[in-house]
Amino acid sequence: MVVGDFANEVDTLVIGSGPGGYVAAIRAAQLGQKVTVVEKATIGGVCLNVGCIPSKALISAGHKFHTAKHSDDIGIVAENVSVNFDKVQEWKSSVVNKLTGGVQGLFKGNKIDYVQGEAYFSSEDTVKVADENSATTYKFKNCIIATGSSPIELPAFKFTDRVISSTGALALKEVPKKMVVIGGGYIGVELAGAYSNLGSEVTIIEGAKQILPGFEKQMAKLVEKRLKKNNVTIHTDAKALGVDESADGVTVKAEVGGEEQAIEADYLLVTVGRKANTDELGLEAIGIEMTDRGLIKIDKQTRTSVKNIYAIGDIVEGPALAHKASYEGKVAAEVIAGEKSEIDYLGIPAVCFSDPELATVGYTEAEAKEAGYDVKASKFPYAANGRALSLNDTEGFMKLITRKEDGLLIGAQVAGVNASDVIAELGLAIETGMTAEDIALTIHAHPTLGEITMEAAEVALGSPIHIM
């Protein structure tokens, strides 16, 4: 039915179908809105197709290969173990397809219309969606922008067949004999770890004084130690200067320790951050306010300076995390539906799927002190946990940050096997206002890694059982 001058009128138009966009669309549909999702690339966005999911599949494959080759100490001896990388990539793609297919099914089940094309704002309530053949205008009551981010391309390191982004690294047809990684943040470290476990000789060039500068030094050191043990060369406080490329490899010029080096490799992976996908939407024409970093300004209800347009995920302030985008998507949908909802990042976790895994939620010790809190930091080692011992993976620790006045948990850091799962309980504890005593009094199943949380809480209370 044509309403006014438009054949395509919707209650809520969502631009982008990644973890922010598709979650926002489903929540909006649940709340009774007529929803259309517009996607420029592939359903599921960066995370499902060329980010979180395929990278974790590759990391998992690397772990399994490395474990098969290095379990002699527990009596498991495997001979002639090899990698069929074509099969690895085929399996990785099957994981992606299952998830993206699942999103398509959820759209269908929630009566959400899905449109392939590139969106451009014509006015504060209309968007033109163009594909290769035509353009269609959509009129909306409300719009949620969830266009995500893209890898930053450096002028001296333009992406080619041999100079690749994280997207290219996930689509390689071979395990490189040698790889250089510029950037020792979480993406660079995760992919360096995956390929080193698969047999690559990897060199990391990081400009900061440590890899993983977003994590505490003691946590990053554990990862650095494990990478070096796996024959990864790490240059910190270093600078990549340029690259010469040939048909079968690259030579990377770098300044290391004040001296210039030439490092030869099959591929150069550049992971120096990501930029918000906001340039080609026509935001300036409709008066949406931006930050100096090219991010969209929003309020606590994810509303932009244009009252019926909302923005979520990597294109707004805050960490570029898929779960942050999903959370904001729910808030945006609920605000549009008239509910009293707003964003609150009190217990938002960050995880690096390194080896060992790193996870943090709430304040670090340093951040808490800077914020004016009088805190106690309480650590418990993985080495004193029975489950970690039975997994033969005992490197790491948990640290709880509690207020001295009342024992309230305001932060936690975990470095060790399955830290990505262990952090969930700590996020819940912070969100619900639990104290160290509350956690210590919670009975945890034995033997599990979850017991580390209980034991660290007992350290905070001054009554640890399994360490002195």
Short mmCIF file of C-alpha atoms in Angstrom, two decimals:
data_model
loop_
_atom_site.label_atom_id
_atom_site.label_comp_id
_atom_site.label_asym_id
_atom_site.label_seq_id
_atom_site.Cartn_x
_atom_site.Cartn_y
_atom_site.Cartn_z
CA MET A 1 0.00 0.00 0.00
CA VAL A 2 1.29 3.48 -0.87
CA VAL A 3 1.18 5.99 1.99
CA GLY A 4 1.64 9.58 0.89
CA ASP A 5 4.27 9.68 -1.84
CA PHE A 6 6.11 6.60 -0.67
CA ALA A 7 5.55 2.95 -1.38
CA ASN A 8 8.06 1.99 1.35
CA GLU A 9 7.14 3.34 4.77
CA VAL A 10 8.46 1.74 7.93
CA ASP A 11 8.32 2.41 11.64
CA THR A 12 12.02 1.71 12.16
CA LEU A 13 14.73 1.53 9.53
CA VAL A 14 17.99 -0.11 10.63
CA ILE A 15 21.11 0.54 8.56
CA GLY A 16 23.57 -2.31 9.08
CA SER A 17 23.00 -5.95 10.03
CA GLY A 18 25.94 -6.69 12.32
CA PRO A 19 25.61 -7.54 16.03
CA GLY A 20 24.29 -4.05 16.67
CA GLY A 21 21.93 -3.75 13.72
CA TYR A 22 20.37 -7.20 13.69
CA VAL A 23 19.82 -7.22 17.45
CA ALA A 24 18.25 -3.75 17.29
CA ALA A 25 15.97 -4.89 14.47
CA ILE A 26 14.80 -8.01 16.29
CA ARG A 27 14.17 -6.12 19.56
CA ALA A 28 12.26 -3.43 17.66
CA ALA A 29 10.12 -6.07 15.96
CA GLN A 30 9.44 -7.75 19.31
CA LEU A 31 8.14 -4.39 20.55
CA GLY A 32 5.64 -4.16 17.70
CA GLN A 33 7.49 -2.04 15.19
CA LYS A 34 7.48 -2.57 11.43
CA VAL A 35 11.18 -2.95 10.68
CA THR A 36 13.34 -2.90 7.56
CA VAL A 37 17.07 -3.64 7.65
CA VAL A 38 19.41 -2.26 4.97
CA GLU A 39 22.81 -3.93 4.53
CA LYS A 40 25.55 -2.74 2.18
CA ALA A 41 27.66 -5.90 2.31
CA THR A 42 26.67 -9.25 3.83
CA ILE A 43 24.05 -10.09 6.44
CA GLY A 44 25.68 -10.40 9.85
CA GLY A 45 28.11 -7.53 9.28
CA VAL A 46 31.84 -7.57 10.02
CA CYS A 47 31.64 -9.63 13.22
CA LEU A 48 29.91 -12.68 11.78
CA ASN A 49 31.59 -12.61 8.36
CA VAL A 50 35.13 -11.22 8.67
CA GLY A 51 35.65 -10.50 12.36
CA CYS A 52 34.80 -12.07 15.71
CA ILE A 53 33.43 -15.39 14.50
CA PRO A 54 35.85 -16.47 11.74
CA SER A 55 38.86 -15.26 13.73
CA LYS A 56 37.83 -17.35 16.75
CA ALA A 57 37.33 -20.37 14.47
CA LEU A 58 40.86 -19.89 13.12
CA ILE A 59 42.20 -19.47 16.66
CA SER A 60 40.44 -22.68 17.70
CA ALA A 61 41.95 -24.60 14.78
CA GLY A 62 45.41 -23.31 15.70
CA HIS A 63 44.98 -24.38 19.32
CA LYS A 64 43.94 -27.88 18.32
CA PHE A 65 46.94 -28.30 16.00
CA HIS A 66 49.37 -26.92 18.57
CA THR A 67 47.92 -29.12 21.33
CA ALA A 68 48.16 -32.21 19.13
CA LYS A 69 51.86 -31.53 18.56
CA HIS A 70 52.75 -30.53 22.11
CA SER A 71 51.06 -32.89 24.58
CA ASP A 72 53.96 -35.29 25.18
CA ASP A 73 54.22 -34.17 28.82
CA ILE A 74 50.81 -35.68 29.62
CA GLY A 75 51.44 -38.85 27.66
CA ILE A 76 49.73 -37.92 24.39
CA VAL A 77 52.14 -38.47 21.51
CA ALA A 78 50.91 -37.70 18.00
CA GLU A 79 53.10 -38.30 14.96
CA ASN A 80 52.92 -36.71 11.52
CA VAL A 81 50.26 -34.18 12.51
CA SER A 82 49.57 -31.79 9.64
CA VAL A 83 47.28 -28.93 8.65
CA ASN A 84 44.90 -29.18 5.71
CA PHE A 85 44.32 -25.45 5.46
CA ASP A 86 41.71 -25.75 2.72
CA LYS A 87 39.69 -27.90 5.12
CA VAL A 88 40.27 -25.40 7.95
CA GLN A 89 38.94 -22.58 5.79
CA GLU A 90 36.00 -24.71 4.68
CA TRP A 91 35.09 -25.45 8.31
CA LYS A 92 35.54 -21.78 9.28
CA SER A 93 33.16 -20.77 6.48
CA SER A 94 30.60 -23.35 7.63
CA VAL A 95 30.57 -21.74 11.08
CA VAL A 96 30.00 -18.32 9.50
CA ASN A 97 27.24 -19.65 7.25
CA LYS A 98 25.39 -21.25 10.15
CA LEU A 99 25.33 -17.99 12.07
CA THR A 100 24.44 -15.71 9.15
CA GLY A 101 21.77 -18.20 8.10
CA GLY A 102 20.47 -18.06 11.64
CA VAL A 103 20.14 -14.27 11.44
CA GLN A 104 18.19 -14.60 8.18
CA GLY A 105 15.87 -17.06 9.90
CA LEU A 106 15.37 -14.69 12.84
CA PHE A 107 14.51 -11.85 10.45
CA LYS A 108 11.93 -14.03 8.74
CA GLY A 109 10.47 -15.23 12.04
CA ASN A 110 10.14 -11.66 13.30
CA LYS A 111 8.67 -10.39 9.98
CA ILE A 112 11.64 -8.08 9.36
CA ASP A 113 12.24 -6.96 5.77
CA TYR A 114 15.85 -7.25 4.59
CA VAL A 115 17.18 -5.07 1.77
CA GLN A 116 20.60 -5.31 0.13
CA GLY A 117 22.00 -1.92 -0.86
CA GLU A 118 23.82 1.23 0.14
CA ALA A 119 21.91 3.78 2.22
CA TYR A 120 22.16 7.55 1.87
CA PHE A 121 20.07 10.06 3.83
CA SER A 122 17.91 12.30 1.65
CA SER A 123 16.28 14.04 4.62
CA GLU A 124 15.65 13.57 8.33
CA ASP A 125 13.02 10.91 7.61
CA THR A 126 13.98 9.44 4.21
CA VAL A 127 16.81 7.25 2.99
CA LYS A 128 17.68 6.32 -0.58
CA VAL A 129 18.85 2.72 -0.90
CA ALA A 130 20.83 1.96 -4.05
CA ASP A 131 22.13 -1.29 -5.49
CA GLU A 132 23.83 -1.95 -8.83
CA ASN A 133 20.59 -1.67 -10.77
CA SER A 134 18.26 0.78 -9.07
CA ALA A 135 17.53 3.10 -6.16
CA THR A 136 14.54 3.03 -3.82
CA THR A 137 13.48 5.63 -1.25
CA TYR A 138 12.32 4.58 2.20
CA LYS A 139 10.43 6.84 4.60
CA PHE A 140 10.86 6.09 8.29
CA LYS A 141 9.52 7.27 11.61
CA ASN A 142 12.78 6.33 13.32
CA CYS A 143 16.17 5.13 12.10
CA ILE A 144 19.00 3.26 13.83
CA ILE A 145 22.44 3.62 12.24
CA ALA A 146 24.65 0.58 12.87
CA THR A 147 27.19 0.64 10.06
CA GLY A 148 30.20 -0.58 12.04
CA SER A 149 33.85 0.00 11.19
CA SER A 150 36.60 -0.94 8.73
CA PRO A 151 40.34 -1.62 9.07
CA ILE A 152 42.50 1.49 8.94
CA GLU A 153 44.72 1.61 5.86
CA LEU A 154 48.04 3.41 6.32
CA PRO A 155 49.35 5.54 3.41
CA ALA A 156 52.70 3.71 3.45
CA PHE A 157 51.03 0.29 3.62
CA LYS A 158 48.20 0.20 1.08
CA PHE A 159 46.30 -3.09 1.08
CA THR A 160 47.31 -5.43 -1.74
CA ASP A 161 47.57 -9.18 -2.27
CA ARG A 162 50.58 -9.31 0.06
CA VAL A 163 49.86 -6.36 2.38
CA ILE A 164 46.63 -7.42 4.06
CA SER A 165 44.09 -6.33 6.65
CA SER A 166 42.47 -8.63 9.21
CA THR A 167 39.85 -9.41 6.57
CA GLY A 168 42.58 -10.61 4.19
CA ALA A 169 44.30 -12.58 6.93
CA LEU A 170 41.13 -14.58 7.53
CA ALA A 171 40.82 -15.46 3.84
CA LEU A 172 44.36 -16.71 3.10
CA LYS A 173 44.57 -19.86 1.01
CA GLU A 174 47.75 -21.02 2.71
CA VAL A 175 49.47 -20.93 6.07
CA PRO A 176 52.30 -18.43 5.52
CA LYS A 177 55.82 -19.62 6.25
CA LYS A 178 56.57 -16.11 7.50
CA MET A 179 54.27 -13.24 8.47
CA VAL A 180 54.94 -9.74 9.80
CA VAL A 181 52.22 -8.05 11.86
CA ILE A 182 52.15 -4.28 12.30
CA GLY A 183 50.21 -3.56 15.47
CA GLY A 184 50.29 -5.54 18.70
CA GLY A 185 46.75 -4.75 19.80
CA TYR A 186 44.13 -7.44 20.33
CA ILE A 187 43.47 -8.10 16.61
CA GLY A 188 47.17 -8.34 15.75
CA VAL A 189 47.96 -10.54 18.73
CA GLU A 190 44.99 -12.86 18.15
CA LEU A 191 45.87 -13.46 14.49
CA ALA A 192 49.60 -13.69 15.22
CA GLY A 193 48.81 -16.36 17.81
CA ALA A 194 46.51 -18.26 15.46
CA TYR A 195 49.01 -18.40 12.62
CA SER A 196 51.99 -19.15 14.86
CA ASN A 197 50.03 -22.10 16.27
CA LEU A 198 49.39 -23.24 12.69
CA GLY A 199 53.12 -23.14 11.97
CA SER A 200 53.93 -19.63 10.74
CA GLU A 201 57.05 -17.76 11.79
CA VAL A 202 55.57 -14.45 13.00
CA THR A 203 57.11 -11.07 13.81
CA ILE A 204 55.06 -8.39 15.61
CA ILE A 205 56.00 -4.70 15.32
CA GLU A 206 54.32 -2.57 18.01
CA GLY A 207 54.86 1.15 18.58
CA ALA A 208 53.95 1.12 22.29
CA LYS A 209 56.19 -0.15 25.09
CA GLN A 210 54.18 -3.37 25.37
CA ILE A 211 51.87 -5.45 23.23
CA LEU A 212 48.18 -5.26 24.17
CA PRO A 213 48.53 -1.73 25.59
CA GLY A 214 44.84 -1.77 26.54
CA PHE A 215 45.51 -4.39 29.22
CA GLU A 216 47.55 -4.24 32.42
CA LYS A 217 51.28 -4.86 31.94
CA GLN A 218 51.30 -8.03 34.04
CA MET A 219 48.53 -9.51 31.88
CA ALA A 220 50.22 -8.57 28.61
CA LYS A 221 53.50 -10.09 29.84
CA LEU A 222 51.86 -13.51 30.13
CA VAL A 223 50.79 -13.35 26.49
CA GLU A 224 54.20 -12.08 25.40
CA LYS A 225 55.89 -14.97 27.21
CA ARG A 226 53.64 -17.55 25.53
CA LEU A 227 54.09 -16.00 22.08
CA LYS A 228 57.87 -15.97 22.40
CA LYS A 229 57.79 -19.59 23.55
CA ASN A 230 55.96 -20.30 20.29
CA ASN A 231 58.77 -18.62 18.30
CA VAL A 232 57.01 -15.29 17.74
CA THR A 233 59.43 -12.35 17.56
CA ILE A 234 58.09 -9.23 19.27
CA HIS A 235 59.49 -5.74 18.70
CA THR A 236 57.97 -3.11 21.02
CA ASP A 237 58.70 0.61 20.98
CA ALA A 238 59.36 0.03 17.29
CA LYS A 239 58.22 1.67 14.06
CA ALA A 240 57.33 0.24 10.66
CA LEU A 241 58.82 2.48 7.97
CA GLY A 242 57.73 0.96 4.67
CA VAL A 243 57.38 -2.18 2.59
CA ASP A 244 58.68 -3.51 -0.70
CA GLU A 245 56.42 -6.05 -2.35
CA SER A 246 57.16 -8.74 -4.89
CA ALA A 247 55.01 -11.42 -6.51
CA ASP A 248 55.76 -13.92 -3.75
CA GLY A 249 56.49 -11.87 -0.65
CA VAL A 250 57.30 -8.62 1.14
CA THR A 251 60.29 -6.94 2.76
CA VAL A 252 59.25 -4.78 5.69
CA LYS A 253 61.51 -1.93 6.75
CA ALA A 254 61.31 -1.20 10.48
CA GLU A 255 63.12 0.81 13.12
CA VAL A 256 63.89 -1.44 16.07
CA GLY A 257 66.01 -0.27 19.00
CA GLY A 258 67.10 2.78 17.01
CA GLU A 259 68.36 0.72 14.10
CA GLU A 260 66.74 -0.01 10.76
CA GLN A 261 65.94 -3.62 9.93
CA ALA A 262 64.63 -5.40 6.84
CA ILE A 263 62.28 -8.29 7.63
CA GLU A 264 61.28 -10.67 4.87
CA ALA A 265 57.94 -12.47 4.92
CA ASP A 266 55.25 -13.96 2.73
CA TYR A 267 52.63 -11.49 3.99
CA LEU A 268 52.41 -8.24 5.94
CA LEU A 269 49.34 -7.96 8.15
CA VAL A 270 48.42 -4.40 9.16
CA THR A 271 46.26 -4.15 12.31
CA VAL A 272 46.54 -0.58 13.57
CA GLY A 273 42.91 0.00 14.44
CA ARG A 274 39.56 0.54 12.80
CA LYS A 275 37.64 3.60 11.51
CA ALA A 276 33.93 4.27 11.76
CA ASN A 277 31.87 3.71 8.61
CA THR A 278 30.17 7.11 8.55
CA ASP A 279 31.62 8.83 5.48
CA GLU A 280 29.13 7.82 2.80
CA LEU A 281 25.79 8.12 4.58
CA GLY A 282 25.06 11.82 3.96
CA LEU A 283 25.04 12.62 7.67
CA GLU A 284 26.33 16.18 7.25
CA ALA A 285 23.45 17.07 4.95
CA ILE A 286 20.86 16.31 7.65
CA GLY A 287 22.80 17.98 10.47
CA ILE A 288 23.93 15.01 12.54
CA GLU A 289 26.66 16.17 14.92
CA MET A 290 30.00 14.35 14.80
CA THR A 291 33.08 14.20 17.06
CA ASP A 292 36.57 15.17 15.93
CA ARG A 293 37.27 11.45 15.44
CA GLY A 294 34.44 11.03 12.94
CA LEU A 295 32.11 9.36 15.43
CA ILE A 296 28.42 10.18 15.82
CA LYS A 297 27.47 12.04 18.98
CA ILE A 298 24.69 10.38 20.97
CA ASP A 299 22.98 10.84 24.32
CA LYS A 300 22.35 8.18 26.96
CA GLN A 301 19.43 6.86 24.93
CA THR A 302 21.59 6.48 21.77
CA ARG A 303 19.75 9.42 20.16
CA THR A 304 21.73 11.62 17.77
CA SER A 305 21.29 15.38 17.33
CA VAL A 306 18.41 14.52 14.98
CA LYS A 307 15.74 13.35 17.42
CA ASN A 308 14.34 10.41 15.37
CA ILE A 309 17.74 9.03 14.34
CA TYR A 310 19.80 6.81 16.65
CA ALA A 311 23.35 5.44 16.39
CA ILE A 312 25.03 2.41 17.96
CA GLY A 313 28.21 0.32 17.92
CA ASP A 314 31.60 1.21 16.46
CA ILE A 315 30.32 4.52 15.03
CA VAL A 316 29.79 6.04 18.51
CA GLU A 317 32.12 6.65 21.46
CA GLY A 318 33.36 3.72 23.51
CA PRO A 319 35.16 0.45 22.83
CA ALA A 320 34.56 -1.20 19.44
CA LEU A 321 33.02 -4.37 20.84
CA ALA A 322 30.28 -6.48 19.28
CA HIS A 323 28.53 -7.02 22.62
CA LYS A 324 28.52 -3.26 23.25
CA ALA A 325 26.82 -2.75 19.89
CA SER A 326 24.20 -5.42 20.69
CA TYR A 327 23.48 -3.86 24.06
CA GLU A 328 23.11 -0.38 22.55
CA GLY A 329 20.86 -1.83 19.83
CA LYS A 330 18.42 -3.10 22.45
CA VAL A 331 18.44 0.28 24.19
CA ALA A 332 17.74 2.14 20.93
CA ALA A 333 14.83 -0.16 20.04
CA GLU A 334 13.33 0.18 23.52
CA VAL A 335 13.64 3.98 23.54
CA ILE A 336 11.87 4.14 20.17
CA ALA A 337 9.10 1.98 21.63
CA GLY A 338 8.65 4.45 24.49
CA GLU A 339 10.37 2.46 27.22
CA LYS A 340 12.56 4.08 29.88
CA SER A 341 15.88 2.65 28.74
CA GLU A 342 19.37 4.13 28.60
CA ILE A 343 22.94 2.96 28.21
CA ASP A 344 25.01 2.11 31.27
CA TYR A 345 28.50 0.69 30.68
CA LEU A 346 29.18 -0.21 34.34
CA GLY A 347 29.83 -3.90 33.69
CA ILE A 348 30.89 -4.10 30.04
CA PRO A 349 33.68 -6.69 29.59
CA ALA A 350 36.56 -6.65 27.12
CA VAL A 351 38.24 -9.87 26.01
CA CYS A 352 41.34 -10.74 24.01
CA PHE A 353 41.39 -14.30 22.66
CA SER A 354 45.14 -14.48 23.02
CA ASP A 355 47.05 -17.33 24.60
CA PRO A 356 46.35 -17.19 27.49
CA GLU A 357 43.07 -15.35 27.17
CA LEU A 358 42.72 -11.93 28.80
CA ALA A 359 39.51 -10.37 30.11
CA THR A 360 38.66 -7.27 32.09
CA VAL A 361 35.47 -5.67 33.40
CA GLY A 362 34.85 -2.53 35.43
CA TYR A 363 37.83 -0.67 36.89
CA THR A 364 41.45 -1.75 36.87
CA GLU A 365 43.36 -1.01 40.07
CA ALA A 366 44.99 2.06 38.52
CA GLU A 367 41.70 3.36 37.11
CA ALA A 368 39.93 2.93 40.44
CA LYS A 369 42.61 4.92 42.26
CA GLU A 370 42.51 7.64 39.59
CA ALA A 371 38.74 7.83 40.11
CA GLY A 372 39.32 8.47 43.82
CA TYR A 373 38.41 5.05 45.24
CA ASP A 374 40.28 3.50 48.15
CA VAL A 375 40.56 -0.06 46.88
CA LYS A 376 42.03 -3.46 47.61
CA ALA A 377 43.44 -5.65 44.82
CA SER A 378 43.16 -9.37 45.54
CA LYS A 379 44.81 -12.01 43.33
CA PHE A 380 44.40 -15.75 43.04
CA PRO A 381 46.63 -17.85 40.74
CA TYR A 382 45.37 -20.38 38.20
CA ALA A 383 48.17 -22.67 39.43
CA ALA A 384 46.26 -23.27 42.69
CA ASN A 385 43.06 -24.34 40.90
CA GLY A 386 42.37 -28.04 40.42
CA ARG A 387 40.59 -27.66 37.10
CA ALA A 388 43.42 -25.59 35.63
CA LEU A 389 45.88 -28.28 36.74
CA SER A 390 43.77 -31.01 35.12
CA LEU A 391 43.69 -28.96 31.90
CA ASN A 392 47.48 -28.70 32.04
CA ASP A 393 47.13 -24.93 31.63
CA THR A 394 48.04 -23.16 34.85
CA GLU A 395 49.54 -19.85 33.74
CA GLY A 396 47.47 -16.87 34.81
CA PHE A 397 45.57 -15.22 37.64
CA MET A 398 42.40 -13.41 38.64
CA LYS A 399 42.46 -10.02 40.30
CA LEU A 400 39.45 -8.49 42.04
CA ILE A 401 39.21 -4.77 42.72
CA THR A 402 37.04 -4.08 45.79
CA ARG A 403 36.29 -0.95 47.81
CA LYS A 404 37.96 -1.09 51.19
CA GLU A 405 35.02 0.52 52.96
CA ASP A 406 32.46 -2.17 52.12
CA GLY A 407 34.06 -4.84 49.94
CA LEU A 408 31.97 -3.83 46.88
CA LEU A 409 33.34 -5.33 43.67
CA ILE A 410 34.04 -2.52 41.17
CA GLY A 411 36.46 -4.26 38.79
CA ALA A 412 38.10 -7.52 37.83
CA GLN A 413 40.82 -8.81 35.52
CA VAL A 414 41.40 -12.40 34.42
CA ALA A 415 44.39 -13.81 32.57
CA GLY A 416 44.26 -17.52 31.85
CA VAL A 417 42.51 -20.36 30.09
CA ASN A 418 38.81 -19.61 29.38
CA ALA A 419 39.06 -16.09 30.80
CA SER A 420 36.45 -15.12 28.19
CA ASP A 421 33.90 -17.32 30.00
CA VAL A 422 35.07 -16.72 33.57
CA ILE A 423 34.61 -12.93 33.23
CA ALA A 424 30.82 -13.28 32.83
CA GLU A 425 30.17 -13.98 36.52
CA LEU A 426 32.29 -10.98 37.49
CA GLY A 427 30.36 -8.69 35.15
CA LEU A 428 27.12 -9.90 36.73
CA ALA A 429 28.56 -9.32 40.20
CA ILE A 430 29.44 -5.72 39.34
CA GLU A 431 26.05 -5.06 37.69
CA THR A 432 24.16 -6.39 40.72
CA GLY A 433 26.29 -4.64 43.33
CA MET A 434 27.81 -7.75 44.93
CA THR A 435 30.53 -7.63 47.55
CA ALA A 436 33.48 -9.97 48.02
CA GLU A 437 31.50 -11.64 50.81
CA ASP A 438 28.53 -12.26 48.50
CA ILE A 439 30.81 -13.98 45.98
CA ALA A 440 32.69 -15.98 48.62
CA LEU A 441 29.42 -17.26 50.08
CA THR A 442 28.22 -18.44 46.67
CA ILE A 443 28.90 -22.18 46.39
CA HIS A 444 30.85 -22.91 43.21
CA ALA A 445 30.97 -26.37 41.61
CA HIS A 446 34.19 -28.35 42.00
CA PRO A 447 36.45 -28.80 40.12
CA THR A 448 35.84 -25.76 37.88
CA LEU A 449 37.64 -22.63 36.80
CA GLY A 450 34.72 -20.76 38.35
CA GLU A 451 36.12 -21.60 41.76
CA ILE A 452 38.91 -19.10 41.07
CA THR A 453 36.30 -16.35 41.48
CA MET A 454 35.27 -17.67 44.89
CA GLU A 455 38.89 -18.10 45.96
CA ALA A 456 39.84 -14.55 44.83
CA ALA A 457 36.90 -13.22 46.87
CA GLU A 458 38.20 -15.12 49.90
CA VAL A 459 41.58 -13.45 49.35
CA ALA A 460 39.78 -10.09 49.44
CA LEU A 461 38.21 -11.09 52.78
CA GLY A 462 41.56 -12.17 54.17
CA SER A 463 40.62 -15.83 54.52
CA PRO A 464 41.92 -17.75 51.49
CA ILE A 465 41.83 -21.54 51.75
CA HIS A 466 44.13 -22.72 49.00
CA ILE A 467 46.98 -20.17 49.09
CA MET A 468 48.96 -18.69 51.94
#
